[in-house]
Amino acid sequence: MAELGVPWWTYRSIDAVDGWLSARSKPIRVFEYGSGASTFWLSARADEIFSVEHHRGFADMMRPELAKLKNVTFLQVDAPASEAPRIGSAKIGSEHLDFYDYVHAIDTVEGDFDVVVVDGRAREACLRIAVDRLAPGGVIIFDNSHRKRYVDAIAASGLTERIYGGLTPTLPYPDRTSLLTKSDPGVA
């Protein structure tokens, strides 16, 4: 899917983010929870990207490809097994994994980010941490935002939400990607 050259977000959100990035002053810094096709797409539009992945097998597959991108720093942070995770995930199969280090990987990088992508595990916790790391006028891209736990987390965040529903490059049915800002910078 990375060869298609588009993220797996809704097409409408891809267009909105592309326009927003084109109008944004450089340099543009990105932190991304969940690597993949979006990492490649963003690497052509941003100056510096930090992408974190929790799944070792996927990370091993992505690492050599992302190493070719000079503006991408790839972080692989395991989610160890735990009977009492400090930060859990509601994703089936992830219930007994601790995503604390994954969520806090953003704390290992100095400075604020123009864009934070929340498209991995423990998204509610990632969102809570990301809010304080967002540069003035920055945007959080939150994928699959229709899920109830995500709707609730977004509502509790205090951010302004623009919803972009519709088709994606990967699903045969409509989905939803939300763009979140501290104030609405005109993401259309």
JSON list of C-alpha atoms in Angstrom, two decimals:
[
{"chain": "A", "resi": 1, "resn": "MET", "atom": "CA", "xyz": [0.00, 0.00, 0.00]},
{"chain": "A", "resi": 2, "resn": "ALA", "atom": "CA", "xyz": [2.94, 2.35, 0.57]},
{"chain": "A", "resi": 3, "resn": "GLU", "atom": "CA", "xyz": [3.67, 2.12, -3.16]},
{"chain": "A", "resi": 4, "resn": "LEU", "atom": "CA", "xyz": [0.37, 3.90, -3.85]},
{"chain": "A", "resi": 5, "resn": "GLY", "atom": "CA", "xyz": [1.87, 6.97, -2.22]},
{"chain": "A", "resi": 6, "resn": "VAL", "atom": "CA", "xyz": [-1.05, 7.79, 0.06]},
{"chain": "A", "resi": 7, "resn": "PRO", "atom": "CA", "xyz": [-1.81, 7.34, 3.76]},
{"chain": "A", "resi": 8, "resn": "TRP", "atom": "CA", "xyz": [-4.64, 5.05, 4.79]},
{"chain": "A", "resi": 9, "resn": "TRP", "atom": "CA", "xyz": [-6.71, 7.99, 6.08]},
{"chain": "A", "resi": 10, "resn": "THR", "atom": "CA", "xyz": [-9.90, 9.09, 4.33]},
{"chain": "A", "resi": 11, "resn": "TYR", "atom": "CA", "xyz": [-9.31, 10.71, 0.95]},
{"chain": "A", "resi": 12, "resn": "ARG", "atom": "CA", "xyz": [-10.96, 13.94, 2.14]},
{"chain": "A", "resi": 13, "resn": "SER", "atom": "CA", "xyz": [-8.60, 14.16, 5.12]},
{"chain": "A", "resi": 14, "resn": "ILE", "atom": "CA", "xyz": [-5.58, 13.44, 2.91]},
{"chain": "A", "resi": 15, "resn": "ASP", "atom": "CA", "xyz": [-6.56, 16.40, 0.71]},
{"chain": "A", "resi": 16, "resn": "ALA", "atom": "CA", "xyz": [-7.09, 18.64, 3.75]},
{"chain": "A", "resi": 17, "resn": "VAL", "atom": "CA", "xyz": [-3.76, 17.71, 5.34]},
{"chain": "A", "resi": 18, "resn": "ASP", "atom": "CA", "xyz": [-1.93, 18.10, 2.03]},
{"chain": "A", "resi": 19, "resn": "GLY", "atom": "CA", "xyz": [-3.31, 21.63, 1.63]},
{"chain": "A", "resi": 20, "resn": "TRP", "atom": "CA", "xyz": [-2.53, 22.47, 5.25]},
{"chain": "A", "resi": 21, "resn": "LEU", "atom": "CA", "xyz": [1.06, 21.22, 4.94]},
{"chain": "A", "resi": 22, "resn": "SER", "atom": "CA", "xyz": [1.56, 23.16, 1.70]},
{"chain": "A", "resi": 23, "resn": "ALA", "atom": "CA", "xyz": [0.50, 26.38, 3.43]},
{"chain": "A", "resi": 24, "resn": "ARG", "atom": "CA", "xyz": [2.49, 25.74, 6.65]},
{"chain": "A", "resi": 25, "resn": "SER", "atom": "CA", "xyz": [5.77, 27.56, 7.21]},
{"chain": "A", "resi": 26, "resn": "LYS", "atom": "CA", "xyz": [8.87, 25.38, 7.18]},
{"chain": "A", "resi": 27, "resn": "PRO", "atom": "CA", "xyz": [10.36, 23.54, 8.89]},
{"chain": "A", "resi": 28, "resn": "ILE", "atom": "CA", "xyz": [7.55, 21.08, 9.60]},
{"chain": "A", "resi": 29, "resn": "ARG", "atom": "CA", "xyz": [8.07, 18.54, 12.40]},
{"chain": "A", "resi": 30, "resn": "VAL", "atom": "CA", "xyz": [5.95, 15.40, 12.72]},
{"chain": "A", "resi": 31, "resn": "PHE", "atom": "CA", "xyz": [5.53, 12.76, 15.41]},
{"chain": "A", "resi": 32, "resn": "GLU", "atom": "CA", "xyz": [3.68, 9.66, 14.30]},
{"chain": "A", "resi": 33, "resn": "TYR", "atom": "CA", "xyz": [2.19, 6.90, 16.45]},
{"chain": "A", "resi": 34, "resn": "GLY", "atom": "CA", "xyz": [2.02, 3.95, 14.05]},
{"chain": "A", "resi": 35, "resn": "SER", "atom": "CA", "xyz": [4.30, 3.80, 11.03]},
{"chain": "A", "resi": 36, "resn": "GLY", "atom": "CA", "xyz": [3.33, 2.79, 7.53]},
{"chain": "A", "resi": 37, "resn": "ALA", "atom": "CA", "xyz": [2.15, 4.32, 4.27]},
{"chain": "A", "resi": 38, "resn": "SER", "atom": "CA", "xyz": [1.61, 7.67, 6.00]},
{"chain": "A", "resi": 39, "resn": "THR", "atom": "CA", "xyz": [5.29, 7.81, 6.96]},
{"chain": "A", "resi": 40, "resn": "PHE", "atom": "CA", "xyz": [6.34, 7.67, 3.32]},
{"chain": "A", "resi": 41, "resn": "TRP", "atom": "CA", "xyz": [3.70, 10.23, 2.30]},
{"chain": "A", "resi": 42, "resn": "LEU", "atom": "CA", "xyz": [4.66, 12.61, 5.10]},
{"chain": "A", "resi": 43, "resn": "SER", "atom": "CA", "xyz": [8.37, 12.27, 4.32]},
{"chain": "A", "resi": 44, "resn": "ALA", "atom": "CA", "xyz": [7.76, 14.06, 1.01]},
{"chain": "A", "resi": 45, "resn": "ARG", "atom": "CA", "xyz": [5.95, 16.93, 2.76]},
{"chain": "A", "resi": 46, "resn": "ALA", "atom": "CA", "xyz": [7.65, 17.44, 6.13]},
{"chain": "A", "resi": 47, "resn": "ASP", "atom": "CA", "xyz": [11.19, 18.23, 7.16]},
{"chain": "A", "resi": 48, "resn": "GLU", "atom": "CA", "xyz": [11.55, 15.95, 10.19]},
{"chain": "A", "resi": 49, "resn": "ILE", "atom": "CA", "xyz": [9.52, 12.88, 11.15]},
{"chain": "A", "resi": 50, "resn": "PHE", "atom": "CA", "xyz": [9.72, 10.72, 14.24]},
{"chain": "A", "resi": 51, "resn": "SER", "atom": "CA", "xyz": [7.68, 7.55, 13.81]},
{"chain": "A", "resi": 52, "resn": "VAL", "atom": "CA", "xyz": [7.14, 5.02, 16.60]},
{"chain": "A", "resi": 53, "resn": "GLU", "atom": "CA", "xyz": [6.01, 1.43, 16.12]},
{"chain": "A", "resi": 54, "resn": "HIS", "atom": "CA", "xyz": [5.20, -1.10, 18.84]},
{"chain": "A", "resi": 55, "resn": "HIS", "atom": "CA", "xyz": [5.03, -4.29, 16.77]},
{"chain": "A", "resi": 56, "resn": "ARG", "atom": "CA", "xyz": [8.50, -5.81, 16.40]},
{"chain": "A", "resi": 57, "resn": "GLY", "atom": "CA", "xyz": [7.65, -7.88, 13.29]},
{"chain": "A", "resi": 58, "resn": "PHE", "atom": "CA", "xyz": [6.17, -4.88, 11.47]},
{"chain": "A", "resi": 59, "resn": "ALA", "atom": "CA", "xyz": [9.06, -2.70, 12.64]},
{"chain": "A", "resi": 60, "resn": "ASP", "atom": "CA", "xyz": [11.57, -5.21, 11.26]},
{"chain": "A", "resi": 61, "resn": "MET", "atom": "CA", "xyz": [9.81, -5.03, 7.90]},
{"chain": "A", "resi": 62, "resn": "MET", "atom": "CA", "xyz": [9.58, -1.21, 7.90]},
{"chain": "A", "resi": 63, "resn": "ARG", "atom": "CA", "xyz": [13.05, -0.37, 9.25]},
{"chain": "A", "resi": 64, "resn": "PRO", "atom": "CA", "xyz": [15.08, -0.98, 6.05]},
{"chain": "A", "resi": 65, "resn": "GLU", "atom": "CA", "xyz": [12.57, 0.93, 3.92]},
{"chain": "A", "resi": 66, "resn": "LEU", "atom": "CA", "xyz": [12.32, 3.88, 6.30]},
{"chain": "A", "resi": 67, "resn": "ALA", "atom": "CA", "xyz": [16.12, 3.98, 6.62]},
{"chain": "A", "resi": 68, "resn": "LYS", "atom": "CA", "xyz": [16.15, 5.17, 3.00]},
{"chain": "A", "resi": 69, "resn": "LEU", "atom": "CA", "xyz": [14.28, 8.33, 4.05]},
{"chain": "A", "resi": 70, "resn": "LYS", "atom": "CA", "xyz": [16.80, 10.81, 5.42]},
{"chain": "A", "resi": 71, "resn": "ASN", "atom": "CA", "xyz": [14.21, 12.89, 7.29]},
{"chain": "A", "resi": 72, "resn": "VAL", "atom": "CA", "xyz": [12.66, 9.97, 9.21]},
{"chain": "A", "resi": 73, "resn": "THR", "atom": "CA", "xyz": [13.78, 8.76, 12.63]},
{"chain": "A", "resi": 74, "resn": "PHE", "atom": "CA", "xyz": [12.21, 5.38, 13.27]},
{"chain": "A", "resi": 75, "resn": "LEU", "atom": "CA", "xyz": [11.62, 4.22, 16.84]},
{"chain": "A", "resi": 76, "resn": "GLN", "atom": "CA", "xyz": [10.59, 0.69, 17.74]},
{"chain": "A", "resi": 77, "resn": "VAL", "atom": "CA", "xyz": [9.24, 0.54, 21.29]},
{"chain": "A", "resi": 78, "resn": "ASP", "atom": "CA", "xyz": [7.98, -2.80, 22.59]},
{"chain": "A", "resi": 79, "resn": "ALA", "atom": "CA", "xyz": [4.78, -3.16, 24.56]},
{"chain": "A", "resi": 80, "resn": "PRO", "atom": "CA", "xyz": [5.75, -5.81, 27.12]},
{"chain": "A", "resi": 81, "resn": "ALA", "atom": "CA", "xyz": [3.30, -8.33, 28.53]},
{"chain": "A", "resi": 82, "resn": "SER", "atom": "CA", "xyz": [1.72, -7.26, 31.82]},
{"chain": "A", "resi": 83, "resn": "GLU", "atom": "CA", "xyz": [-1.12, -8.43, 34.02]},
{"chain": "A", "resi": 84, "resn": "ALA", "atom": "CA", "xyz": [-1.58, -4.81, 35.15]},
{"chain": "A", "resi": 85, "resn": "PRO", "atom": "CA", "xyz": [-0.62, -2.49, 32.26]},
{"chain": "A", "resi": 86, "resn": "ARG", "atom": "CA", "xyz": [0.04, 1.14, 33.23]},
{"chain": "A", "resi": 87, "resn": "ILE", "atom": "CA", "xyz": [-1.39, 2.07, 29.81]},
{"chain": "A", "resi": 88, "resn": "GLY", "atom": "CA", "xyz": [-3.45, -0.57, 28.11]},
{"chain": "A", "resi": 89, "resn": "SER", "atom": "CA", "xyz": [-5.12, -0.95, 24.74]},
{"chain": "A", "resi": 90, "resn": "ALA", "atom": "CA", "xyz": [-8.67, -2.02, 24.01]},
{"chain": "A", "resi": 91, "resn": "LYS", "atom": "CA", "xyz": [-7.55, -3.62, 20.73]},
{"chain": "A", "resi": 92, "resn": "ILE", "atom": "CA", "xyz": [-8.36, -7.33, 20.79]},
{"chain": "A", "resi": 93, "resn": "GLY", "atom": "CA", "xyz": [-5.16, -9.24, 21.44]},
{"chain": "A", "resi": 94, "resn": "SER", "atom": "CA", "xyz": [-3.47, -6.27, 23.11]},
{"chain": "A", "resi": 95, "resn": "GLU", "atom": "CA", "xyz": [-5.29, -6.35, 26.45]},
{"chain": "A", "resi": 96, "resn": "HIS", "atom": "CA", "xyz": [-2.32, -7.66, 28.45]},
{"chain": "A", "resi": 97, "resn": "LEU", "atom": "CA", "xyz": [0.33, -5.43, 26.94]},
{"chain": "A", "resi": 98, "resn": "ASP", "atom": "CA", "xyz": [1.73, -2.30, 28.57]},
{"chain": "A", "resi": 99, "resn": "PHE", "atom": "CA", "xyz": [1.94, 0.62, 26.13]},
{"chain": "A", "resi": 100, "resn": "TYR", "atom": "CA", "xyz": [3.40, 3.11, 28.62]},
{"chain": "A", "resi": 101, "resn": "ASP", "atom": "CA", "xyz": [6.81, 3.37, 26.93]},
{"chain": "A", "resi": 102, "resn": "TYR", "atom": "CA", "xyz": [5.22, 3.47, 23.47]},
{"chain": "A", "resi": 103, "resn": "VAL", "atom": "CA", "xyz": [2.87, 6.32, 24.43]},
{"chain": "A", "resi": 104, "resn": "HIS", "atom": "CA", "xyz": [5.71, 8.22, 26.12]},
{"chain": "A", "resi": 105, "resn": "ALA", "atom": "CA", "xyz": [8.13, 7.77, 23.20]},
{"chain": "A", "resi": 106, "resn": "ILE", "atom": "CA", "xyz": [7.18, 11.33, 22.23]},
{"chain": "A", "resi": 107, "resn": "ASP", "atom": "CA", "xyz": [8.87, 12.45, 25.46]},
{"chain": "A", "resi": 108, "resn": "THR", "atom": "CA", "xyz": [12.23, 11.18, 24.15]},
{"chain": "A", "resi": 109, "resn": "VAL", "atom": "CA", "xyz": [12.20, 13.84, 21.41]},
{"chain": "A", "resi": 110, "resn": "GLU", "atom": "CA", "xyz": [12.70, 17.50, 22.27]},
{"chain": "A", "resi": 111, "resn": "GLY", "atom": "CA", "xyz": [10.49, 20.28, 20.98]},
{"chain": "A", "resi": 112, "resn": "ASP", "atom": "CA", "xyz": [6.95, 20.66, 19.73]},
{"chain": "A", "resi": 113, "resn": "PHE", "atom": "CA", "xyz": [5.40, 19.13, 16.63]},
{"chain": "A", "resi": 114, "resn": "ASP", "atom": "CA", "xyz": [3.42, 20.74, 13.83]},
{"chain": "A", "resi": 115, "resn": "VAL", "atom": "CA", "xyz": [1.69, 17.42, 13.19]},
{"chain": "A", "resi": 116, "resn": "VAL", "atom": "CA", "xyz": [1.04, 14.47, 15.47]},
{"chain": "A", "resi": 117, "resn": "VAL", "atom": "CA", "xyz": [-0.46, 11.37, 13.86]},
{"chain": "A", "resi": 118, "resn": "VAL", "atom": "CA", "xyz": [-2.43, 9.10, 16.19]},
{"chain": "A", "resi": 119, "resn": "ASP", "atom": "CA", "xyz": [-2.88, 5.86, 14.27]},
{"chain": "A", "resi": 120, "resn": "GLY", "atom": "CA", "xyz": [-1.36, 3.13, 16.44]},
{"chain": "A", "resi": 121, "resn": "ARG", "atom": "CA", "xyz": [-2.25, 1.47, 19.73]},
{"chain": "A", "resi": 122, "resn": "ALA", "atom": "CA", "xyz": [-3.47, 3.07, 22.98]},
{"chain": "A", "resi": 123, "resn": "ARG", "atom": "CA", "xyz": [-4.76, 6.02, 20.96]},
{"chain": "A", "resi": 124, "resn": "GLU", "atom": "CA", "xyz": [-6.64, 7.64, 23.82]},
{"chain": "A", "resi": 125, "resn": "ALA", "atom": "CA", "xyz": [-3.43, 7.88, 25.88]},
{"chain": "A", "resi": 126, "resn": "CYS", "atom": "CA", "xyz": [-1.44, 9.01, 22.83]},
{"chain": "A", "resi": 127, "resn": "LEU", "atom": "CA", "xyz": [-3.92, 11.83, 22.30]},
{"chain": "A", "resi": 128, "resn": "ARG", "atom": "CA", "xyz": [-3.68, 13.00, 25.93]},
{"chain": "A", "resi": 129, "resn": "ILE", "atom": "CA", "xyz": [0.12, 13.20, 25.69]},
{"chain": "A", "resi": 130, "resn": "ALA", "atom": "CA", "xyz": [0.15, 14.73, 22.18]},
{"chain": "A", "resi": 131, "resn": "VAL", "atom": "CA", "xyz": [-1.97, 17.75, 23.12]},
{"chain": "A", "resi": 132, "resn": "ASP", "atom": "CA", "xyz": [0.84, 19.24, 25.20]},
{"chain": "A", "resi": 133, "resn": "ARG", "atom": "CA", "xyz": [3.41, 18.66, 22.43]},
{"chain": "A", "resi": 134, "resn": "LEU", "atom": "CA", "xyz": [1.48, 20.38, 19.66]},
{"chain": "A", "resi": 135, "resn": "ALA", "atom": "CA", "xyz": [3.12, 23.50, 18.21]},
{"chain": "A", "resi": 136, "resn": "PRO", "atom": "CA", "xyz": [0.99, 26.66, 17.93]},
{"chain": "A", "resi": 137, "resn": "GLY", "atom": "CA", "xyz": [-1.40, 26.18, 15.03]},
{"chain": "A", "resi": 138, "resn": "GLY", "atom": "CA", "xyz": [-0.49, 22.48, 14.79]},
{"chain": "A", "resi": 139, "resn": "VAL", "atom": "CA", "xyz": [-2.80, 19.60, 13.97]},
{"chain": "A", "resi": 140, "resn": "ILE", "atom": "CA", "xyz": [-3.39, 16.10, 15.32]},
{"chain": "A", "resi": 141, "resn": "ILE", "atom": "CA", "xyz": [-4.48, 13.56, 12.72]},
{"chain": "A", "resi": 142, "resn": "PHE", "atom": "CA", "xyz": [-6.62, 10.94, 14.45]},
{"chain": "A", "resi": 143, "resn": "ASP", "atom": "CA", "xyz": [-7.57, 8.00, 12.25]},
{"chain": "A", "resi": 144, "resn": "ASN", "atom": "CA", "xyz": [-10.60, 5.71, 12.61]},
{"chain": "A", "resi": 145, "resn": "SER", "atom": "CA", "xyz": [-12.13, 8.35, 14.86]},
{"chain": "A", "resi": 146, "resn": "HIS", "atom": "CA", "xyz": [-15.66, 6.89, 14.67]},
{"chain": "A", "resi": 147, "resn": "ARG", "atom": "CA", "xyz": [-14.97, 4.28, 17.37]},
{"chain": "A", "resi": 148, "resn": "LYS", "atom": "CA", "xyz": [-16.81, 5.11, 20.61]},
{"chain": "A", "resi": 149, "resn": "ARG", "atom": "CA", "xyz": [-13.71, 5.11, 22.82]},
{"chain": "A", "resi": 150, "resn": "TYR", "atom": "CA", "xyz": [-12.05, 7.53, 20.38]},
{"chain": "A", "resi": 151, "resn": "VAL", "atom": "CA", "xyz": [-15.12, 9.76, 20.15]},
{"chain": "A", "resi": 152, "resn": "ASP", "atom": "CA", "xyz": [-15.07, 10.01, 23.95]},
{"chain": "A", "resi": 153, "resn": "ALA", "atom": "CA", "xyz": [-11.30, 10.71, 24.09]},
{"chain": "A", "resi": 154, "resn": "ILE", "atom": "CA", "xyz": [-11.56, 13.43, 21.44]},
{"chain": "A", "resi": 155, "resn": "ALA", "atom": "CA", "xyz": [-14.50, 15.05, 23.25]},
{"chain": "A", "resi": 156, "resn": "ALA", "atom": "CA", "xyz": [-12.52, 15.04, 26.51]},
{"chain": "A", "resi": 157, "resn": "SER", "atom": "CA", "xyz": [-9.41, 16.53, 24.87]},
{"chain": "A", "resi": 158, "resn": "GLY", "atom": "CA", "xyz": [-10.80, 20.07, 24.60]},
{"chain": "A", "resi": 159, "resn": "LEU", "atom": "CA", "xyz": [-9.59, 20.25, 20.99]},
{"chain": "A", "resi": 160, "resn": "THR", "atom": "CA", "xyz": [-11.55, 21.46, 17.99]},
{"chain": "A", "resi": 161, "resn": "GLU", "atom": "CA", "xyz": [-12.46, 18.53, 15.73]},
{"chain": "A", "resi": 162, "resn": "ARG", "atom": "CA", "xyz": [-13.04, 18.52, 12.01]},
{"chain": "A", "resi": 163, "resn": "ILE", "atom": "CA", "xyz": [-14.41, 15.20, 10.81]},
{"chain": "A", "resi": 164, "resn": "TYR", "atom": "CA", "xyz": [-13.58, 13.84, 7.37]},
{"chain": "A", "resi": 165, "resn": "GLY", "atom": "CA", "xyz": [-15.72, 10.85, 6.56]},
{"chain": "A", "resi": 166, "resn": "GLY", "atom": "CA", "xyz": [-15.61, 8.81, 3.40]},
{"chain": "A", "resi": 167, "resn": "LEU", "atom": "CA", "xyz": [-13.60, 6.21, 1.59]},
{"chain": "A", "resi": 168, "resn": "THR", "atom": "CA", "xyz": [-9.95, 5.31, 2.22]},
{"chain": "A", "resi": 169, "resn": "PRO", "atom": "CA", "xyz": [-7.35, 3.65, 0.02]},
{"chain": "A", "resi": 170, "resn": "THR", "atom": "CA", "xyz": [-7.64, 0.41, 2.03]},
{"chain": "A", "resi": 171, "resn": "LEU", "atom": "CA", "xyz": [-11.24, -0.24, 3.04]},
{"chain": "A", "resi": 172, "resn": "PRO", "atom": "CA", "xyz": [-14.30, -1.15, 0.94]},
{"chain": "A", "resi": 173, "resn": "TYR", "atom": "CA", "xyz": [-16.55, 0.88, 3.26]},
{"chain": "A", "resi": 174, "resn": "PRO", "atom": "CA", "xyz": [-16.51, 4.48, 4.57]},
{"chain": "A", "resi": 175, "resn": "ASP", "atom": "CA", "xyz": [-14.37, 5.37, 7.56]},
{"chain": "A", "resi": 176, "resn": "ARG", "atom": "CA", "xyz": [-13.55, 8.57, 9.42]},
{"chain": "A", "resi": 177, "resn": "THR", "atom": "CA", "xyz": [-10.39, 10.58, 10.06]},
{"chain": "A", "resi": 178, "resn": "SER", "atom": "CA", "xyz": [-10.47, 13.61, 12.36]},
{"chain": "A", "resi": 179, "resn": "LEU", "atom": "CA", "xyz": [-8.18, 16.63, 12.35]},
{"chain": "A", "resi": 180, "resn": "LEU", "atom": "CA", "xyz": [-7.83, 18.13, 15.81]},
{"chain": "A", "resi": 181, "resn": "THR", "atom": "CA", "xyz": [-6.52, 21.58, 16.68]},
{"chain": "A", "resi": 182, "resn": "LYS", "atom": "CA", "xyz": [-6.25, 23.78, 19.77]},
{"chain": "A", "resi": 183, "resn": "SER", "atom": "CA", "xyz": [-8.04, 26.39, 17.74]},
{"chain": "A", "resi": 184, "resn": "ASP", "atom": "CA", "xyz": [-9.31, 26.05, 14.19]},
{"chain": "A", "resi": 185, "resn": "PRO", "atom": "CA", "xyz": [-6.43, 27.16, 11.90]},
{"chain": "A", "resi": 186, "resn": "GLY", "atom": "CA", "xyz": [-8.57, 26.81, 8.80]},
{"chain": "A", "resi": 187, "resn": "VAL", "atom": "CA", "xyz": [-8.08, 23.14, 8.01]},
{"chain": "A", "resi": 188, "resn": "ALA", "atom": "CA", "xyz": [-10.85, 22.82, 5.42]}
]
